[in-house]
Amino acid sequence: MTSRPIYLDHQATTPLDPRALEEMMPFLTTAYGNPNSAHPYGREAAKAVGDARRRVAHLIGAKNPVQVVFTSGATEANHLAIVGGALAKRAHGGHIVTTAIEHKAVLAAVQRLVDHHGYTATSVAVDAHGRVHPGDIAAALTPNTVLVSVMHANNEIGTLQRIAVISQLTTHRGILLHTDAAQSAGYGLFDADELGVDLASLSAHKLYGPMGVGALYVRGGTLLVAQQTGGGQECGLRAGTLNVPAIVGFGAAAHLITSDTSPALTQIRALRDRLQDQLLDAIPGATVNGHPTRRLPGILSLTLPDAEAADVLEHLPDIAAATGSACNTGTSAPSHVLTAIGLTRPQARRTLRLGIGRTTTATEVERAVALIAQAAARHRPARSSAV
Ligand SMILES: Cc1ncc(COP(=O)(O)O)c(C=O)c1O
């Protein structure tokens, strides 16, 4: 059997933890009840969903499991939070504040409010490390502002935002604060209560759970207009029969993060630092994007001095990594995140995103460094043609 490429794309998705799969299996086979059914099959499924809800709530510091609304992923959670949250506040105003480096699901939800519901939106710039300054958020607020959406951790450069400081600006003005925590929750770095957010989006497949399931944290008392109506599931906030096996897998994955005693986070950070240091040594002129310290432990955004990232990866079949974000794959436009932190378009196109995960080994890191350094040297264009 040929060996599989070294997987360095943990921001795009993480492998399903076999322990989560094991917990899911009965719900894919014998325990097939609909949690809304009032017979033993239904009750069995409803109990499993309740357990998963408690586990996800525990992971994100939600005081009450009912604050966890299951969705199909963070994309849907972002739409429910932003469109649903803003529409519920329509009587109070029609202005949204967000940042220049949000995930496209957030930007699209905001755009929907602008295009179809008559809202206005302000996009706040970030600094060269990808950090938004709370003072700039404060300056963007108007008496008409009803919702602020600032991601907790960025999926391309890993920078963490000062959400707790921003919540001090929004709470006393009665403005909803939403954060996209899809990338940070898997490290156990996200605590909804501590950060003071009203709404937070999660995705199971970013934290070693299955694809196609996520959640929206909804602080008690926060009103939302449901975006999908029908059978009244999830307290009327998200209709549709629950994806029980996936929800069970999500709960199991959340539980592994809160109960795992293995030093996954420390190990991931150490491997990322090793990857970073060795690549910087091996490729003179390479630079790292994102905040030097306030950054997700597993991510390395590296701008190469000359070679285009897409060329390098195309000729590196032994490495699975990304240029910018996976959602940008197939588009030739440089990443909006990288240009927002001040990279030129050619620099953005020379940027690789490498993501370490729980199963990455030191041997894989060593090999990746050698392969990437070689490829970067091979794809160095003639100096005269460099832009
Ligand atoms: C920050 C962020 N938000 C939202 C999403 C979308 O998540 P999902 O795939 O669960 O819809 C992603 C994944 O690409 C992400 O990284």
Short mmCIF file of C-alpha atoms and ligand atoms in Angstrom, two decimals:
data_model
loop_
_atom_site.label_atom_id
_atom_site.label_comp_id
_atom_site.label_asym_id
_atom_site.label_seq_id
_atom_site.Cartn_x
_atom_site.Cartn_y
_atom_site.Cartn_z
CA MET A 1 0.00 0.00 0.00
CA THR A 2 1.35 3.43 -0.88
CA SER A 3 1.72 5.67 2.12
CA ARG A 4 -0.71 8.53 2.57
CA PRO A 5 0.49 12.15 2.46
CA ILE A 6 1.43 13.82 5.72
CA TYR A 7 -1.75 15.55 6.85
CA LEU A 8 -1.06 19.19 7.70
CA ASP A 9 -4.49 20.66 7.10
CA HIS A 10 -6.16 20.48 10.51
CA GLN A 11 -7.82 23.87 10.08
CA ALA A 12 -9.77 22.53 7.10
CA THR A 13 -10.88 19.46 9.01
CA THR A 14 -9.65 17.04 11.66
CA PRO A 15 -9.80 13.25 11.52
CA LEU A 16 -12.76 11.72 13.34
CA ASP A 17 -11.47 10.34 16.64
CA PRO A 18 -12.04 6.54 16.63
CA ARG A 19 -13.46 6.81 20.16
CA ALA A 20 -16.12 9.22 18.87
CA LEU A 21 -16.88 6.86 15.98
CA GLU A 22 -17.30 4.01 18.44
CA GLU A 23 -19.93 5.99 20.36
CA MET A 24 -21.69 6.87 17.10
CA MET A 25 -21.93 3.31 15.77
CA PRO A 26 -25.05 2.15 17.67
CA PHE A 27 -26.89 5.22 16.40
CA LEU A 28 -25.99 4.32 12.82
CA THR A 29 -27.19 0.74 13.25
CA THR A 30 -29.55 -0.49 15.96
CA ALA A 31 -30.47 2.68 17.89
CA TYR A 32 -32.18 4.41 14.99
CA GLY A 33 -35.03 6.14 16.78
CA ASN A 34 -36.15 9.69 16.09
CA PRO A 35 -35.58 11.68 19.30
CA ASN A 36 -39.03 13.19 18.92
CA SER A 37 -40.75 9.82 19.09
CA ALA A 38 -42.47 8.87 22.32
CA HIS A 39 -41.45 5.19 22.37
CA PRO A 40 -38.30 3.47 23.65
CA TYR A 41 -36.38 3.98 20.38
CA GLY A 42 -37.17 7.66 20.47
CA ARG A 43 -36.36 7.96 24.16
CA GLU A 44 -33.01 6.25 23.63
CA ALA A 45 -32.12 8.74 20.88
CA ALA A 46 -33.38 11.70 22.93
CA LYS A 47 -31.25 10.64 25.89
CA ALA A 48 -28.16 10.38 23.67
CA VAL A 49 -28.82 13.86 22.24
CA GLY A 50 -29.27 15.22 25.78
CA ASP A 51 -25.97 13.69 26.88
CA ALA A 52 -24.21 15.17 23.85
CA ARG A 53 -25.74 18.57 24.53
CA ARG A 54 -24.40 18.48 28.09
CA ARG A 55 -20.93 17.52 26.87
CA VAL A 56 -20.82 20.30 24.28
CA ALA A 57 -22.13 22.78 26.87
CA HIS A 58 -19.37 21.70 29.24
CA LEU A 59 -16.71 22.17 26.54
CA ILE A 60 -17.72 25.78 25.89
CA GLY A 61 -18.57 26.89 29.42
CA ALA A 62 -22.31 27.16 28.74
CA LYS A 63 -24.20 27.31 32.04
CA ASN A 64 -27.21 25.40 30.75
CA PRO A 65 -27.28 22.68 28.03
CA VAL A 66 -30.38 24.27 26.47
CA GLN A 67 -28.06 27.08 25.39
CA VAL A 68 -26.60 24.64 22.83
CA VAL A 69 -28.62 24.55 19.59
CA PHE A 70 -27.48 21.84 17.20
CA THR A 71 -27.03 22.83 13.54
CA SER A 72 -25.42 21.31 10.46
CA GLY A 73 -22.13 23.09 11.17
CA ALA A 74 -20.56 26.46 11.85
CA THR A 75 -21.74 27.90 8.52
CA GLU A 76 -25.36 27.40 9.53
CA ALA A 77 -24.66 28.54 13.09
CA ASN A 78 -23.14 31.76 11.74
CA HIS A 79 -26.22 32.42 9.61
CA LEU A 80 -28.63 31.69 12.46
CA ALA A 81 -26.66 33.96 14.81
CA ILE A 82 -26.13 36.87 12.46
CA VAL A 83 -29.28 36.91 10.33
CA GLY A 84 -31.51 35.52 13.10
CA GLY A 85 -29.97 37.76 15.77
CA ALA A 86 -30.12 40.94 13.71
CA LEU A 87 -33.69 40.31 12.53
CA ALA A 88 -34.85 39.75 16.12
CA LYS A 89 -33.37 43.17 16.96
CA ARG A 90 -34.79 44.97 13.92
CA ALA A 91 -36.91 47.31 15.99
CA HIS A 92 -33.76 48.57 17.75
CA GLY A 93 -31.71 49.37 14.65
CA GLY A 94 -30.17 48.09 11.45
CA HIS A 95 -26.37 48.31 11.70
CA ILE A 96 -23.88 45.44 12.00
CA VAL A 97 -20.19 45.60 12.89
CA THR A 98 -17.77 42.91 11.84
CA THR A 99 -14.10 42.58 10.87
CA ALA A 100 -12.14 42.30 7.66
CA ILE A 101 -10.87 38.79 8.41
CA GLU A 102 -14.05 36.88 9.20
CA HIS A 103 -14.80 33.50 7.64
CA LYS A 104 -16.78 33.74 4.43
CA ALA A 105 -19.84 32.26 6.16
CA VAL A 106 -19.94 35.33 8.43
CA LEU A 107 -19.28 37.77 5.61
CA ALA A 108 -22.04 36.15 3.52
CA ALA A 109 -24.55 36.30 6.39
CA VAL A 110 -23.80 39.99 6.91
CA GLN A 111 -24.10 40.59 3.17
CA ARG A 112 -27.48 38.92 3.18
CA LEU A 113 -28.72 41.40 5.78
CA VAL A 114 -27.41 44.26 3.65
CA ASP A 115 -28.75 42.97 0.32
CA HIS A 116 -32.13 41.67 1.42
CA HIS A 117 -33.07 43.32 4.69
CA GLY A 118 -31.85 46.92 4.38
CA TYR A 119 -29.10 46.74 7.04
CA THR A 120 -25.82 48.63 6.85
CA ALA A 121 -22.53 47.05 7.91
CA THR A 122 -19.11 48.31 8.98
CA SER A 123 -16.05 46.13 8.51
CA VAL A 124 -13.34 46.99 11.03
CA ALA A 125 -9.72 46.67 9.90
CA VAL A 126 -7.14 44.53 11.71
CA ASP A 127 -3.47 45.18 12.44
CA ALA A 128 -0.51 43.39 10.87
CA HIS A 129 -0.92 40.51 13.34
CA GLY A 130 -4.57 40.13 12.45
CA ARG A 131 -5.84 41.64 15.69
CA VAL A 132 -8.79 43.95 15.82
CA HIS A 133 -8.41 46.77 18.31
CA PRO A 134 -11.38 47.01 20.68
CA GLY A 135 -11.11 50.81 20.36
CA ASP A 136 -11.81 50.46 16.64
CA ILE A 137 -14.88 48.35 17.40
CA ALA A 138 -16.03 51.03 19.86
CA ALA A 139 -15.54 53.70 17.21
CA ALA A 140 -17.62 51.71 14.71
CA LEU A 141 -20.64 51.38 17.04
CA THR A 142 -23.58 53.69 16.40
CA PRO A 143 -26.90 54.07 18.24
CA ASN A 144 -28.28 51.96 15.37
CA THR A 145 -25.88 49.00 15.92
CA VAL A 146 -27.65 45.78 16.90
CA LEU A 147 -24.99 43.10 16.43
CA VAL A 148 -21.20 42.76 16.48
CA SER A 149 -19.56 39.65 15.04
CA VAL A 150 -15.84 39.08 15.69
CA MET A 151 -14.30 35.64 15.27
CA HIS A 152 -12.52 34.13 18.27
CA ALA A 153 -9.64 32.61 16.26
CA ASN A 154 -8.86 33.05 12.61
CA ASN A 155 -8.77 29.97 10.39
CA GLU A 156 -5.91 31.15 8.17
CA ILE A 157 -3.45 32.77 10.56
CA GLY A 158 -4.72 31.59 13.96
CA THR A 159 -4.81 35.00 15.65
CA LEU A 160 -7.03 35.12 18.75
CA GLN A 161 -9.16 38.20 19.37
CA ARG A 162 -9.85 40.01 22.66
CA ILE A 163 -13.48 38.97 22.80
CA ALA A 164 -13.84 39.61 26.56
CA VAL A 165 -12.81 43.25 26.07
CA ILE A 166 -15.17 43.64 23.13
CA SER A 167 -18.03 42.18 25.18
CA GLN A 168 -17.58 44.99 27.69
CA LEU A 169 -18.38 47.40 24.86
CA THR A 170 -21.46 45.59 23.60
CA THR A 171 -23.14 44.27 26.76
CA HIS A 172 -24.08 47.54 28.42
CA ARG A 173 -25.29 48.97 25.10
CA GLY A 174 -27.64 46.00 24.57
CA ILE A 175 -25.80 45.00 21.38
CA LEU A 176 -25.60 41.28 20.56
CA LEU A 177 -22.06 39.88 20.43
CA HIS A 178 -21.48 36.88 18.20
CA THR A 179 -18.20 35.04 17.79
CA ASP A 180 -17.19 32.27 15.42
CA ALA A 181 -15.36 29.82 17.68
CA ALA A 182 -15.10 27.02 15.09
CA GLN A 183 -11.30 27.00 15.24
CA SER A 184 -10.67 27.60 18.94
CA ALA A 185 -13.16 25.29 20.67
CA GLY A 186 -11.18 22.16 19.82
CA TYR A 187 -8.29 23.37 21.93
CA GLY A 188 -10.55 23.93 24.92
CA LEU A 189 -9.74 27.62 24.53
CA PHE A 190 -13.28 28.90 24.28
CA ASP A 191 -15.47 29.74 27.27
CA ALA A 192 -18.70 31.51 26.34
CA ASP A 193 -19.41 32.74 29.84
CA GLU A 194 -15.89 33.97 30.54
CA LEU A 195 -15.75 35.83 27.23
CA GLY A 196 -19.24 37.28 27.72
CA VAL A 197 -20.61 36.49 24.25
CA ASP A 198 -24.30 36.12 23.44
CA LEU A 199 -23.84 33.80 20.47
CA ALA A 200 -21.01 31.48 19.40
CA SER A 201 -20.64 29.13 16.43
CA LEU A 202 -19.06 25.68 16.63
CA SER A 203 -18.24 22.91 14.20
CA ALA A 204 -17.70 19.26 15.18
CA HIS A 205 -15.37 18.38 12.32
CA LYS A 206 -12.83 20.96 13.51
CA LEU A 207 -12.53 19.17 16.85
CA TYR A 208 -12.20 15.49 15.87
CA GLY A 209 -15.94 14.94 15.56
CA PRO A 210 -17.90 14.14 12.38
CA MET A 211 -18.65 16.49 9.49
CA GLY A 212 -22.14 17.92 9.02
CA VAL A 213 -22.88 18.87 12.60
CA GLY A 214 -22.19 21.96 14.68
CA ALA A 215 -23.90 24.15 17.21
CA LEU A 216 -24.82 27.67 18.09
CA TYR A 217 -24.37 28.73 21.69
CA VAL A 218 -27.27 31.04 22.59
CA ARG A 219 -27.04 32.89 25.89
CA GLY A 220 -30.25 32.67 27.92
CA GLY A 221 -32.71 35.43 27.00
CA THR A 222 -31.21 36.05 23.55
CA LEU A 223 -33.93 36.25 20.91
CA LEU A 224 -33.37 34.87 17.41
CA VAL A 225 -35.53 34.59 14.32
CA ALA A 226 -35.27 30.96 13.17
CA GLN A 227 -33.82 30.58 9.71
CA GLN A 228 -35.21 27.10 9.17
CA THR A 229 -38.76 26.47 10.33
CA GLY A 230 -40.86 23.33 10.39
CA GLY A 231 -41.16 20.73 13.12
CA GLY A 232 -40.12 23.03 15.96
CA GLN A 233 -37.00 21.09 16.97
CA GLU A 234 -34.27 22.80 19.00
CA CYS A 235 -36.83 24.97 20.84
CA GLY A 236 -38.11 26.24 17.51
CA LEU A 237 -34.72 27.70 16.58
CA ARG A 238 -33.69 25.07 14.07
CA ALA A 239 -36.31 22.77 12.60
CA GLY A 240 -35.46 19.40 11.13
CA THR A 241 -34.96 15.90 12.52
CA LEU A 242 -31.75 15.87 14.52
CA ASN A 243 -28.73 14.10 13.06
CA VAL A 244 -28.46 11.80 16.08
CA PRO A 245 -25.29 9.81 15.16
CA ALA A 246 -23.40 13.00 14.28
CA ILE A 247 -24.59 14.77 17.43
CA VAL A 248 -23.47 11.79 19.52
CA GLY A 249 -20.06 11.96 17.79
CA PHE A 250 -19.88 15.70 18.45
CA GLY A 251 -20.63 15.12 22.14
CA ALA A 252 -18.04 12.34 22.34
CA ALA A 253 -15.41 14.54 20.68
CA ALA A 254 -16.22 17.40 23.09
CA HIS A 255 -15.95 15.02 26.03
CA LEU A 256 -12.54 13.79 24.86
CA ILE A 257 -11.27 17.38 24.87
CA THR A 258 -12.53 18.15 28.37
CA SER A 259 -11.51 14.81 29.87
CA ASP A 260 -8.32 13.94 27.97
CA THR A 261 -5.42 14.05 30.33
CA SER A 262 -2.88 13.70 27.52
CA PRO A 263 -1.08 16.98 26.92
CA ALA A 264 -2.46 17.36 23.37
CA LEU A 265 -2.31 21.12 23.39
CA THR A 266 1.29 21.30 24.65
CA GLN A 267 2.37 18.66 22.17
CA ILE A 268 0.67 20.39 19.25
CA ARG A 269 2.21 23.72 20.17
CA ALA A 270 5.68 22.17 20.51
CA LEU A 271 5.41 20.50 17.10
CA ARG A 272 4.12 23.70 15.48
CA ASP A 273 7.01 25.66 16.98
CA ARG A 274 9.47 23.06 15.74
CA LEU A 275 7.94 23.19 12.24
CA GLN A 276 8.09 26.98 12.30
CA ASP A 277 11.67 27.26 13.58
CA GLN A 278 13.03 24.65 11.20
CA LEU A 279 11.26 26.09 8.15
CA LEU A 280 12.46 29.60 8.98
CA ASP A 281 16.01 28.21 9.22
CA ALA A 282 15.73 26.19 6.03
CA ILE A 283 14.07 28.88 3.89
CA PRO A 284 15.88 32.23 4.27
CA GLY A 285 13.44 35.10 3.80
CA ALA A 286 10.34 33.12 4.81
CA THR A 287 8.03 34.95 7.26
CA VAL A 288 5.31 33.89 9.70
CA ASN A 289 1.84 35.46 9.71
CA GLY A 290 -0.44 35.90 12.71
CA HIS A 291 0.15 37.04 16.26
CA PRO A 292 3.46 35.78 17.70
CA THR A 293 1.88 34.59 20.96
CA ARG A 294 -1.91 35.09 20.85
CA ARG A 295 -2.34 32.45 18.17
CA LEU A 296 -3.86 28.97 17.94
CA PRO A 297 -1.26 26.35 18.91
CA GLY A 298 -1.56 24.20 15.76
CA ILE A 299 -1.38 26.70 12.92
CA LEU A 300 1.52 27.99 10.87
CA SER A 301 0.91 30.53 8.12
CA LEU A 302 4.18 30.88 6.26
CA THR A 303 4.96 33.29 3.41
CA LEU A 304 7.70 31.97 1.15
CA PRO A 305 10.27 34.40 -0.24
CA ASP A 306 9.78 33.58 -3.94
CA ALA A 307 7.81 30.43 -4.75
CA GLU A 308 4.05 30.40 -5.27
CA ALA A 309 2.39 28.26 -2.58
CA ALA A 310 0.11 26.55 -5.11
CA ASP A 311 3.14 25.51 -7.23
CA VAL A 312 4.96 24.19 -4.20
CA LEU A 313 1.98 22.12 -3.04
CA GLU A 314 1.19 20.84 -6.51
CA HIS A 315 4.63 19.27 -6.63
CA LEU A 316 4.47 17.94 -3.08
CA PRO A 317 2.23 14.87 -3.28
CA ASP A 318 3.52 13.73 0.10
CA ILE A 319 2.07 16.71 1.94
CA ALA A 320 -1.58 17.65 2.36
CA ALA A 321 -1.70 21.35 3.24
CA ALA A 322 -3.43 24.51 2.07
CA THR A 323 -2.80 27.86 0.51
CA GLY A 324 -4.84 30.33 2.58
CA SER A 325 -8.15 28.73 3.55
CA ALA A 326 -9.71 25.60 2.07
CA CYS A 327 -12.75 27.63 1.07
CA ASN A 328 -10.51 29.66 -1.24
CA THR A 329 -9.24 26.59 -3.04
CA GLY A 330 -10.12 26.83 -6.70
CA THR A 331 -10.32 30.61 -6.69
CA SER A 332 -7.41 32.63 -7.97
CA ALA A 333 -8.17 35.66 -5.76
CA PRO A 334 -5.66 35.98 -2.93
CA SER A 335 -7.00 35.41 0.57
CA HIS A 336 -8.93 38.37 2.02
CA VAL A 337 -7.38 37.58 5.41
CA LEU A 338 -3.81 37.81 4.17
CA THR A 339 -4.42 41.04 2.27
CA ALA A 340 -6.24 42.48 5.32
CA ILE A 341 -3.09 42.01 7.44
CA GLY A 342 -1.11 43.93 4.83
CA LEU A 343 0.36 41.25 2.59
CA THR A 344 0.61 42.19 -1.07
CA ARG A 345 -1.25 39.97 -3.50
CA PRO A 346 1.98 38.21 -4.60
CA GLN A 347 2.91 37.66 -0.93
CA ALA A 348 -0.53 36.22 -0.26
CA ARG A 349 -0.08 33.83 -3.17
CA ARG A 350 3.24 32.73 -1.71
CA THR A 351 1.60 31.77 1.59
CA LEU A 352 1.17 28.23 2.87
CA ARG A 353 -1.09 27.20 5.72
CA LEU A 354 0.25 24.25 7.69
CA GLY A 355 -1.85 22.77 10.48
CA ILE A 356 -0.62 20.39 13.17
CA GLY A 357 -3.14 18.11 14.90
CA ARG A 358 -3.43 15.55 17.69
CA THR A 359 -2.12 12.71 15.52
CA THR A 360 0.81 14.58 13.92
CA THR A 361 4.17 13.06 14.87
CA ALA A 362 7.64 14.56 15.24
CA THR A 363 8.83 12.33 12.38
CA GLU A 364 6.16 13.79 10.11
CA VAL A 365 7.23 17.30 11.04
CA GLU A 366 10.90 16.54 10.24
CA ARG A 367 9.96 15.07 6.89
CA ALA A 368 7.59 17.94 6.07
CA VAL A 369 10.33 20.49 6.76
CA ALA A 370 12.75 18.73 4.40
CA LEU A 371 10.16 18.34 1.64
CA ILE A 372 8.82 21.90 1.85
CA ALA A 373 12.30 23.45 1.98
CA GLN A 374 13.37 21.43 -1.08
CA ALA A 375 10.23 22.31 -3.01
CA ALA A 376 10.46 26.00 -2.11
CA ALA A 377 14.02 26.07 -3.45
CA ARG A 378 13.06 24.18 -6.62
CA HIS A 379 10.15 26.50 -7.42
CA ARG A 380 12.08 29.69 -6.82
CA PRO A 381 11.51 31.76 -9.98
CA ALA A 382 14.36 33.69 -11.59
CA ARG A 383 14.99 36.83 -9.51
CA SER A 384 14.27 39.13 -12.44
CA SER A 385 10.73 37.79 -12.82
CA ALA A 386 9.83 38.13 -9.13
CA VAL A 387 7.14 40.73 -8.48
C1 LIG B 1 -13.72 29.95 11.34
C2 LIG B 1 -14.65 29.05 10.59
N1 LIG B 1 -15.95 29.32 10.59
C3 LIG B 1 -16.83 28.54 9.94
C4 LIG B 1 -16.42 27.43 9.25
C5 LIG B 1 -17.45 26.58 8.54
O1 LIG B 1 -17.70 25.44 9.33
P1 LIG B 1 -18.58 24.23 8.80
O2 LIG B 1 -17.71 23.45 7.88
O3 LIG B 1 -18.94 23.46 10.03
O4 LIG B 1 -19.79 24.79 8.13
C6 LIG B 1 -15.06 27.12 9.22
C7 LIG B 1 -14.57 25.97 8.43
O5 LIG B 1 -14.08 26.12 7.34
C8 LIG B 1 -14.15 27.94 9.91
O6 LIG B 1 -12.85 27.70 9.91
#
